[in-house]
């Protein structure tokens, strides 16, 4: 199947059958998320992969009781940095220098520019920026899941504060941004499975400026 066929195949599953997704597929989906581009390469988020059924049961009531939270195989929680700190910025710049094996003046100047701007900003503004980066990885995971023939339900319908509390995210300097239950569709119980995909026409979305 071509990528576009797979993107047409995928949909936001409303019912899943509890079947387990193999760990090698899960690893490839997570690797796609890890490879996501992010602003300044900071990757300002972490992903929690919940396999534990009791934890899923705790999250379900604070996620509008959506059945896929418990009937999925793995529940991914994309958690963004609560703010940008000098330590977090330095970590990524130091990692880059270590992996590439050299320091570069332009790159070091860029580090100083980020250090003199991000940490001074309002934490909420920084979280919102970090959450946008988490969404990029989330989309990569969604596409990778489709590529693997695995269903995934993008999910913003949850109480972020409650999920943060259940997973102890605030103590880690993180805040939940978006959820992605991953598993397999339960076709006979999903009202959405046979409905035609609705997208606005290309001309209402794209403007080409010659
Ligand atoms: C960021 C985001 C949050 C969403 N939150 C929910 C959700 O909480 N529950 C749900 O059933 N669907 C949720 N959806 C699914 C959308 O309604 C769905 O993607 C959209 O209607 C397009 O349909 P399709 O994904 O089936 O092609 C969400 C989608 C996105 C991208």
Coordinates of N, CA and C and ligand atoms in Angstrom, one line a residue:
X1 N 0.8 -1.2 0.0 CA 0.0 0.0 0.0 C 0.9 1.3 0.0
X2 N 0.5 2.2 -0.8 CA 1.2 3.5 -0.8 C 0.8 4.3 0.5
X3 N 1.6 5.3 0.9 CA 1.3 6.0 2.1 C -0.1 6.6 2.1
X4 N -0.5 7.2 0.9 CA -1.8 7.8 0.9 C -2.9 6.8 1.1
X5 N -2.7 5.5 0.6 CA -3.7 4.5 0.9 C -3.8 4.2 2.4
X6 N -2.7 4.2 3.0 CA -2.6 3.9 4.5 C -3.3 5.1 5.2
X7 N -3.1 6.3 4.8 CA -3.7 7.4 5.5 C -5.2 7.4 5.2
X8 N -5.6 6.9 4.1 CA -7.1 6.8 3.9 C -7.7 5.6 4.7
X9 N -6.9 4.6 4.9 CA -7.3 3.4 5.7 C -7.5 3.8 7.2
X10 N -6.6 4.7 7.7 CA -6.6 5.0 9.1 C -7.8 5.9 9.4
X11 N -8.3 5.8 10.6 CA -9.4 6.7 11.1 C -9.2 6.7 12.6
X12 N -10.0 7.6 13.2 CA -9.9 7.7 14.7 C -10.8 6.7 15.3
X13 N -10.3 5.5 15.5 CA -11.1 4.4 15.9 C -11.8 4.7 17.2
X14 N -13.1 4.4 17.3 CA -13.9 4.6 18.4 C -14.1 3.4 19.3
X15 N -13.7 2.2 18.8 CA -13.8 1.0 19.6 C -12.6 0.1 19.2
X16 N -11.9 -0.4 20.2 CA -10.8 -1.3 19.9 C -11.0 -2.6 20.6
X17 N -10.3 -3.7 20.1 CA -10.7 -5.0 20.6 C -9.8 -5.6 21.6
X18 N -8.8 -4.8 22.1 CA -8.0 -5.3 23.2 C -6.8 -6.1 22.8
X19 N -6.7 -6.4 21.4 CA -5.6 -7.2 20.9 C -4.3 -6.5 21.1
X20 N -3.2 -7.2 21.4 CA -1.9 -6.6 21.7 C -1.2 -6.3 20.4
X21 N -0.6 -5.2 20.3 CA 0.3 -4.8 19.2 C 1.7 -5.3 19.5
X22 N 2.3 -5.9 18.5 CA 3.6 -6.5 18.8 C 4.6 -5.4 19.2
X23 N 5.6 -5.8 20.1 CA 6.5 -4.8 20.6 C 7.4 -4.2 19.4
X24 N 7.7 -5.0 18.4 CA 8.5 -4.5 17.3 C 7.7 -3.4 16.6
X25 N 6.4 -3.5 16.4 CA 5.7 -2.5 15.8 C 5.6 -1.2 16.7
X26 N 5.4 -1.5 18.0 CA 5.4 -0.3 18.9 C 6.8 0.4 18.9
X27 N 7.8 -0.3 18.8 CA 9.2 0.3 18.8 C 9.3 1.2 17.5
X28 N 8.8 0.7 16.4 CA 9.0 1.4 15.1 C 8.1 2.7 15.2
X29 N 6.9 2.6 15.8 CA 6.0 3.7 15.9 C 6.7 4.8 16.8
X30 N 7.3 4.3 17.9 CA 8.0 5.3 18.8 C 9.2 5.9 18.1
X31 N 9.9 5.1 17.3 CA 11.1 5.6 16.6 C 10.7 6.7 15.6
X32 N 9.5 6.5 15.0 CA 9.1 7.6 14.1 C 8.8 8.9 14.9
X33 N 8.3 8.7 16.1 CA 8.1 9.9 17.0 C 9.4 10.5 17.4
X34 N 10.4 9.7 17.7 CA 11.7 10.2 18.1 C 12.4 10.9 17.0
X35 N 12.1 10.5 15.7 CA 12.7 11.2 14.6 C 12.0 12.4 14.1
X36 N 10.9 12.8 14.8 CA 10.2 14.0 14.4 C 11.1 15.2 14.6
X37 N 10.9 16.1 13.6 CA 11.6 17.4 13.7 C 11.0 18.3 14.8
X38 N 11.8 19.1 15.5 CA 11.3 20.0 16.5 C 12.0 21.3 16.4
X39 N 11.4 22.3 17.0 CA 12.0 23.7 16.9 C 13.4 23.6 17.6
X40 N 14.4 24.0 17.0 CA 15.8 24.1 17.4 C 16.3 22.7 17.8
X41 N 15.5 21.6 17.5 CA 15.9 20.3 17.8 C 15.9 19.9 19.3
X42 N 15.1 20.7 20.0 CA 15.1 20.5 21.5 C 14.3 19.3 22.0
X43 N 13.4 18.8 21.1 CA 12.5 17.7 21.5 C 12.0 17.9 23.0
X44 N 11.2 18.9 23.1 CA 10.8 19.3 24.5 C 9.6 18.5 25.0
X45 N 9.7 17.2 25.0 CA 8.6 16.4 25.4 C 9.1 15.0 25.7
X46 N 8.3 14.2 26.4 CA 8.5 12.8 26.6 C 7.3 12.0 26.3
X47 N 7.5 10.7 26.1 CA 6.3 9.9 25.7 C 6.2 8.8 26.8
X48 N 5.0 8.7 27.4 CA 4.8 7.6 28.4 C 4.0 6.5 27.6
X49 N 4.4 5.3 27.7 CA 3.7 4.2 27.0 C 3.1 3.3 28.1
X50 N 1.8 3.4 28.2 CA 1.1 2.7 29.3 C 0.6 1.4 28.8
X51 N 1.2 0.3 29.4 CA 0.7 -1.0 29.1 C -0.1 -1.5 30.2
X52 N 0.1 -1.0 31.4 CA -0.6 -1.4 32.6 C -2.1 -1.1 32.6
X53 N -2.9 -2.2 32.8 CA -4.3 -2.0 32.6 C -4.9 -1.2 33.7
X54 N -4.4 -1.3 35.0 CA -4.9 -0.5 36.1 C -4.7 1.0 35.9
X55 N -3.6 1.3 35.3 CA -3.3 2.8 35.0 C -4.3 3.2 33.9
X56 N -4.5 2.4 32.9 CA -5.4 2.8 31.9 C -6.8 3.0 32.5
X57 N -7.2 2.1 33.4 CA -8.5 2.2 34.0 C -8.7 3.5 34.8
X58 N -7.6 3.9 35.4 CA -7.6 5.2 36.1 C -7.8 6.4 35.2
X59 N -7.2 6.3 34.0 CA -7.2 7.4 33.1 C -8.6 7.5 32.4
X60 N -9.2 6.3 32.1 CA -10.5 6.3 31.4 C -11.5 7.3 31.9
X61 N -11.8 7.4 33.2 CA -12.9 8.3 33.6 C -12.5 9.8 33.5
X62 N -11.2 10.1 33.4 CA -10.8 11.5 33.2 C -10.6 11.7 31.7
X63 N -10.9 10.8 30.9 CA -10.8 10.9 29.4 C -12.2 10.6 28.8
X64 N -13.1 11.3 29.4 CA -14.5 11.2 28.8 C -15.0 9.8 28.7
X65 N -14.5 8.9 29.5 CA -14.9 7.5 29.5 C -14.8 6.8 28.1
X66 N -13.8 7.3 27.3 CA -13.7 6.8 26.0 C -13.1 5.3 26.1
X67 N -13.8 4.4 25.5 CA -13.5 3.0 25.7 C -12.1 2.6 25.2
X68 N -11.6 3.3 24.2 CA -10.3 2.9 23.6 C -9.2 3.1 24.6
X69 N -9.4 3.9 25.6 CA -8.4 4.2 26.6 C -8.0 2.8 27.3
X70 N -9.0 2.0 27.5 CA -8.8 0.7 28.2 C -8.7 -0.4 27.2
X71 N -9.3 -0.3 26.0 CA -9.4 -1.4 25.1 C -8.2 -1.3 24.1
X72 N -7.4 -0.3 24.2 CA -6.2 -0.2 23.3 C -5.2 -1.2 23.8
X73 N -4.1 -1.4 23.0 CA -3.0 -2.2 23.5 C -2.0 -1.4 24.3
X74 N -1.6 -0.3 23.8 CA -0.7 0.6 24.4 C -1.3 2.0 24.4
X75 N -1.3 2.7 25.5 CA -1.7 4.1 25.6 C -0.5 5.0 25.6
X76 N -0.3 5.8 24.6 CA 0.8 6.7 24.5 C 0.3 8.1 25.1
X77 N 1.1 8.6 26.0 CA 0.8 10.0 26.6 C 1.9 10.9 26.2
X78 N 1.6 11.9 25.4 CA 2.7 12.8 25.0 C 2.7 13.9 26.0
X79 N 3.8 14.1 26.7 CA 3.9 15.0 27.8 C 5.0 16.0 27.5
X80 N 4.6 17.3 27.5 CA 5.5 18.4 27.1 C 6.2 19.0 28.3
X81 N 7.4 19.5 28.1 CA 8.1 20.2 29.2 C 7.2 21.3 29.7
X82 N 7.2 21.5 31.0 CA 6.3 22.6 31.6 C 6.9 24.0 31.3
X83 N 8.2 24.0 31.0 CA 8.8 25.3 30.6 C 10.2 24.9 30.0
X84 N 10.9 25.9 29.4 CA 12.2 25.7 29.0 C 13.2 26.2 30.0
X85 N 14.1 25.4 30.4 CA 15.2 25.8 31.4 C 16.5 25.8 30.7
X86 N 17.5 26.5 31.3 CA 18.8 26.4 30.8 C 19.4 25.0 30.8
X87 N 19.1 24.3 31.8 CA 19.5 22.9 31.9 C 19.0 22.0 30.7
X88 N 17.7 22.2 30.4 CA 17.1 21.4 29.3 C 17.7 21.8 28.0
X89 N 17.9 23.1 27.8 CA 18.5 23.6 26.5 C 19.9 23.1 26.4
X90 N 20.7 23.2 27.5 CA 22.1 22.8 27.4 C 22.2 21.3 27.1
X91 N 21.3 20.5 27.7 CA 21.3 19.1 27.5 C 21.3 18.8 26.0
X92 N 20.4 19.4 25.3 CA 20.3 19.1 23.8 C 21.5 19.6 23.0
X93 N 22.0 20.8 23.4 CA 23.2 21.3 22.7 C 24.4 20.4 23.0
X94 N 24.5 20.1 24.3 CA 25.7 19.2 24.6 C 25.6 17.8 23.9
X95 N 24.4 17.3 23.9 CA 24.2 16.0 23.2 C 24.6 16.1 21.7
X96 N 24.2 17.2 21.1 CA 24.5 17.4 19.7 C 26.0 17.4 19.5
X97 N 26.7 18.2 20.4 CA 28.2 18.3 20.3 C 28.8 16.9 20.5
X98 N 28.3 16.2 21.5 CA 28.8 14.8 21.8 C 28.6 13.9 20.6
X99 N 27.4 13.9 20.0 CA 27.1 12.9 18.9 C 27.9 13.3 17.7
X100 N 28.0 14.6 17.4 CA 28.7 15.0 16.2 C 30.2 15.1 16.3
X101 N 30.6 15.2 17.6 CA 32.0 15.1 17.9 C 32.8 16.4 17.6
X102 N 32.1 17.5 17.5 CA 32.8 18.8 17.4 C 31.9 19.9 17.8
X103 N 32.5 21.1 18.2 CA 31.8 22.3 18.6 C 31.9 23.3 17.4
X104 N 30.8 24.1 17.3 CA 30.8 25.0 16.2 C 30.3 26.3 16.7
X105 N 31.1 27.4 16.3 CA 30.8 28.7 16.9 C 29.4 29.2 16.7
X106 N 28.9 29.0 15.4 CA 27.6 29.4 15.1 C 26.5 28.7 15.9
X107 N 26.7 27.4 16.1 CA 25.8 26.6 16.9 C 25.9 27.1 18.4
X108 N 27.1 27.4 18.9 CA 27.2 27.9 20.3 C 26.6 29.2 20.5
X109 N 26.7 30.1 19.4 CA 26.0 31.4 19.5 C 24.5 31.2 19.5
X110 N 24.1 30.2 18.8 CA 22.6 30.0 18.7 C 22.1 29.5 20.1
X111 N 23.0 28.6 20.8 CA 22.7 28.2 22.1 C 22.5 29.4 23.0
X112 N 23.4 30.3 23.0 CA 23.4 31.5 23.9 C 22.1 32.3 23.6
X113 N 21.8 32.4 22.3 CA 20.6 33.1 21.9 C 19.3 32.5 22.6
X114 N 19.2 31.1 22.5 CA 18.1 30.5 23.1 C 18.1 30.6 24.6
X115 N 19.3 30.5 25.2 CA 19.4 30.6 26.7 C 19.0 32.0 27.2
X116 N 19.2 33.0 26.3 CA 18.9 34.4 26.7 C 17.4 34.7 26.4
X117 N 16.7 33.8 25.8 CA 15.3 34.1 25.5 C 14.3 33.1 26.2
X118 N 14.4 31.9 25.9 CA 13.4 30.9 26.3 C 13.2 30.9 27.9
X119 N 14.3 30.7 28.7 CA 14.0 30.5 30.1 C 13.4 31.7 30.8
X120 N 13.6 32.9 30.2 CA 13.0 34.1 30.8 C 11.5 34.2 30.5
X121 N 11.0 33.5 29.5 CA 9.6 33.6 29.1 C 8.7 33.0 30.1
X122 N 7.5 33.4 30.0 CA 6.4 32.9 30.9 C 6.3 31.4 30.7
X123 N 6.1 30.6 31.8 CA 6.1 29.2 31.7 C 4.9 28.6 30.8
X124 N 3.8 29.3 30.9 CA 2.7 28.9 30.1 C 3.0 29.0 28.6
X125 N 3.6 30.1 28.2 CA 4.0 30.3 26.8 C 5.0 29.2 26.4
X126 N 5.9 28.9 27.3 CA 6.9 27.9 26.9 C 6.2 26.5 26.8
X127 N 5.3 26.2 27.7 CA 4.6 24.9 27.6 C 3.9 24.8 26.3
X128 N 3.2 25.9 26.0 CA 2.4 25.9 24.7 C 3.3 25.6 23.5
X129 N 4.5 26.2 23.5 CA 5.4 26.0 22.4 C 5.9 24.6 22.5
X130 N 6.2 24.1 23.7 CA 6.7 22.7 23.8 C 5.6 21.7 23.3
X131 N 4.4 22.0 23.7 CA 3.3 21.1 23.3 C 3.1 21.0 21.8
X132 N 3.4 22.1 21.1 CA 3.3 22.1 19.7 C 4.3 21.1 19.1
X133 N 5.5 21.1 19.7 CA 6.5 20.1 19.3 C 6.1 18.7 19.5
X134 N 5.4 18.5 20.7 CA 4.9 17.2 21.0 C 3.9 16.7 20.0
X135 N 3.1 17.6 19.5 CA 2.1 17.3 18.5 C 2.7 16.8 17.2
X136 N 3.9 17.4 16.9 CA 4.6 16.9 15.6 C 4.9 15.5 15.8
X137 N 5.5 15.1 16.9 CA 5.9 13.7 17.2 C 4.6 12.8 17.2
X138 N 3.6 13.3 17.8 CA 2.3 12.6 17.9 C 1.8 12.3 16.5
X139 N 1.9 13.3 15.5 CA 1.4 13.0 14.2 C 2.3 12.0 13.5
X140 N 3.6 12.1 13.7 CA 4.5 11.1 13.1 C 4.1 9.7 13.6
X141 N 3.8 9.6 14.9 CA 3.4 8.3 15.5 C 2.1 7.8 14.9
X142 N 1.2 8.7 14.7 CA -0.1 8.4 14.1 C 0.1 7.8 12.7
X143 N 0.9 8.5 11.9 CA 1.2 8.0 10.5 C 2.0 6.7 10.5
X144 N 2.9 6.6 11.4 CA 3.7 5.3 11.5 C 2.8 4.2 11.9
X145 N 1.8 4.4 12.8 CA 0.9 3.4 13.2 C 0.1 2.9 12.0
X146 N -0.4 3.9 11.2 CA -1.1 3.5 10.0 C -0.2 2.7 9.0
X147 N 1.0 3.1 8.9 CA 2.0 2.4 8.1 C 2.1 0.9 8.5
X148 N 2.0 0.7 9.8 CA 2.2 -0.6 10.4 C 0.9 -1.4 10.4
X149 N -0.2 -0.7 9.9 CA -1.5 -1.4 9.9 C -2.1 -1.5 11.3
X150 N -1.7 -0.5 12.2 CA -2.1 -0.4 13.5 C -3.1 0.8 13.7
X151 N -4.1 0.6 14.4 CA -5.1 1.7 14.6 C -4.6 2.6 15.8
X152 N -5.0 3.8 15.7 CA -4.6 4.8 16.8 C -5.7 5.9 16.8
X153 N -6.0 6.3 18.0 CA -7.1 7.3 18.1 C -6.5 8.6 18.7
X154 N -6.3 9.6 17.9 CA -5.8 10.9 18.4 C -6.8 11.4 19.5
X155 N -6.3 11.9 20.6 CA -7.2 12.2 21.7 C -6.8 13.4 22.5
X156 N -7.7 14.4 22.4 CA -7.5 15.6 23.3 C -8.6 15.7 24.3
X157 N -9.6 14.7 24.2 CA -10.7 14.7 25.1 C -10.3 14.1 26.4
X158 N -9.6 14.8 27.2 CA -9.2 14.3 28.6 C -8.9 15.5 29.4
X159 N -8.9 15.3 30.8 CA -8.6 16.3 31.7 C -7.1 16.2 32.0
X160 N -6.4 17.2 31.4 CA -4.9 17.1 31.5 C -4.4 17.2 32.9
X161 N -5.0 18.0 33.8 CA -4.5 18.1 35.1 C -4.7 16.7 35.8
X162 N -5.8 16.0 35.6 CA -6.0 14.7 36.2 C -5.0 13.7 35.7
X163 N -4.8 13.7 34.4 CA -3.8 12.8 33.9 C -2.4 13.1 34.4
X164 N -2.1 14.4 34.6 CA -0.8 14.7 35.1 C -0.7 14.2 36.6
X165 N -1.8 14.2 37.3 CA -1.7 13.7 38.7 C -1.6 12.2 38.7
X166 N -2.3 11.5 37.9 CA -2.3 10.1 37.9 C -0.8 9.6 37.5
X167 N -0.2 10.3 36.6 CA 1.1 9.8 36.2 C 2.3 10.6 36.9
X168 N 1.9 11.5 37.8 CA 3.0 12.2 38.5 C 3.8 13.1 37.6
X169 N 3.2 13.7 36.6 CA 4.0 14.4 35.5 C 4.5 15.7 36.0
X170 N 3.7 16.4 36.8 CA 4.2 17.8 37.2 C 5.5 17.7 38.0
X171 N 5.6 16.6 38.8 CA 6.9 16.5 39.6 C 8.1 16.3 38.7
X172 N 7.8 15.8 37.5 CA 8.9 15.6 36.5 C 9.1 16.8 35.6
X173 N 8.3 17.9 35.9 CA 8.5 19.1 35.0 C 7.8 18.9 33.7
X174 N 6.7 18.0 33.7 CA 6.0 17.7 32.4 C 4.5 18.0 32.6
X175 N 3.9 18.2 31.5 CA 2.4 18.3 31.5 C 1.9 17.5 30.3
X176 N 0.8 16.8 30.5 CA 0.2 16.0 29.4 C -0.3 16.9 28.3
X177 N -0.1 16.6 27.1 CA -0.5 17.4 25.9 C -1.6 16.7 25.1
X178 N -1.3 15.4 24.8 CA -2.3 14.7 23.9 C -2.0 13.2 24.1
X179 N -3.1 12.4 23.9 CA -3.1 11.0 24.1 C -3.2 10.3 22.8
X180 N -2.6 9.1 22.7 CA -2.8 8.3 21.5 C -2.9 6.8 21.9
X181 N -4.1 6.3 22.1 CA -4.3 4.9 22.3 C -4.0 4.2 21.0
X182 N -3.3 3.1 21.1 CA -2.8 2.4 19.9 C -3.3 0.9 20.1
X183 N -3.9 0.4 19.0 CA -4.4 -1.0 19.1 C -5.0 -1.4 17.8
X184 N -6.1 -2.2 17.9 CA -6.8 -2.7 16.7 C -8.3 -2.4 16.8
X185 N -8.8 -1.9 15.7 CA -10.2 -1.6 15.7 C -11.2 -2.8 15.9
X186 N -12.3 -2.5 16.6 CA -13.3 -3.5 16.8 C -14.4 -3.1 15.8
X187 N -14.4 -3.7 14.6 CA -15.2 -3.2 13.5 C -16.7 -3.3 13.8
X188 N -17.1 -4.4 14.5 CA -18.6 -4.6 14.7 C -19.2 -3.7 15.7
X189 N -18.3 -3.0 16.5 CA -18.8 -2.1 17.5 C -18.5 -0.6 17.3
X190 N -17.9 -0.3 16.1 CA -17.5 1.0 15.8 C -18.3 1.7 14.8
X191 N -19.1 2.6 15.2 CA -20.1 3.3 14.3 C -19.3 4.1 13.2
X192 N -18.1 4.4 13.4 CA -17.3 5.2 12.4 C -16.6 4.4 11.3
X193 N -16.5 3.1 11.6 CA -15.6 2.3 10.8 C -15.9 2.3 9.3
X194 N -17.2 2.3 8.9 CA -17.6 2.3 7.5 C -18.0 3.6 6.9
X195 N -17.9 4.7 7.7 CA -18.3 6.0 7.2 C -17.2 6.6 6.3
X196 N -17.6 7.3 5.3 CA -16.7 7.9 4.4 C -15.9 9.0 5.1
X197 N -14.6 9.0 4.8 CA -13.8 10.0 5.4 C -14.2 11.4 4.8
X198 N -14.2 12.4 5.7 CA -14.6 13.7 5.3 C -13.5 14.7 5.4
X199 N -13.1 15.3 4.3 CA -12.1 16.3 4.3 C -12.5 17.4 3.3
X200 N -12.2 18.6 3.7 CA -12.6 19.7 2.8 C -11.8 19.6 1.5
X201 N -12.4 20.1 0.4 CA -11.7 20.0 -0.9 C -10.3 20.7 -0.9
X202 N -9.4 20.2 -1.7 CA -8.1 20.8 -1.7 C -8.1 22.3 -2.0
X203 N -9.0 22.8 -2.9 CA -9.0 24.2 -3.2 C -9.5 25.1 -2.1
X204 N -10.1 24.5 -1.1 CA -10.5 25.3 0.1 C -9.4 25.3 1.1
X205 N -8.4 24.5 0.9 CA -7.3 24.4 1.8 C -6.0 25.0 1.3
X206 N -5.8 24.9 0.0 CA -4.4 25.2 -0.5 C -4.5 26.4 -1.5
X207 N -3.7 27.4 -1.3 CA -3.6 28.5 -2.2 C -2.2 28.5 -2.8
X208 N -2.2 28.3 -4.1 CA -0.9 28.3 -4.8 C -0.6 29.7 -5.2
X209 N 0.5 30.3 -4.9 CA 0.9 31.6 -5.3 C 2.0 31.4 -6.4
X210 N 1.7 31.6 -7.6 CA 2.7 31.4 -8.7 C 3.7 32.5 -8.8
Ligands
LIG1 C1 -5.6 16.6 18.3 C2 -6.8 15.7 18.1 C3 -7.6 15.4 19.1 C4 -8.7 14.5 19.0 N1 -9.4 14.2 20.1 C5 -10.3 13.1 19.9 C6 -11.0 12.6 21.1 O1 -10.7 12.9 22.2 N2 -11.8 11.5 20.9 C7 -12.1 11.1 19.6 O2 -12.9 10.1 19.5 N3 -11.5 11.6 18.5 C8 -10.6 12.6 18.7 N4 -10.0 13.1 17.6 C9 -10.3 12.5 16.3 C10 -10.9 13.5 15.3 O3 -12.2 13.8 15.5 C11 -10.7 12.9 13.9 O4 -9.3 12.7 13.7 C12 -11.3 13.8 12.8 O5 -12.7 13.8 12.9 C13 -10.9 13.2 11.4 O6 -11.4 11.9 11.3 P1 -10.4 10.6 11.0 O7 -9.2 10.8 12.0 O8 -11.2 9.5 11.4 O9 -9.9 10.7 9.6 C14 -9.0 14.0 17.7 C15 -8.1 14.3 16.6 C16 -7.0 15.1 16.8 C17 -6.1 15.4 15.7

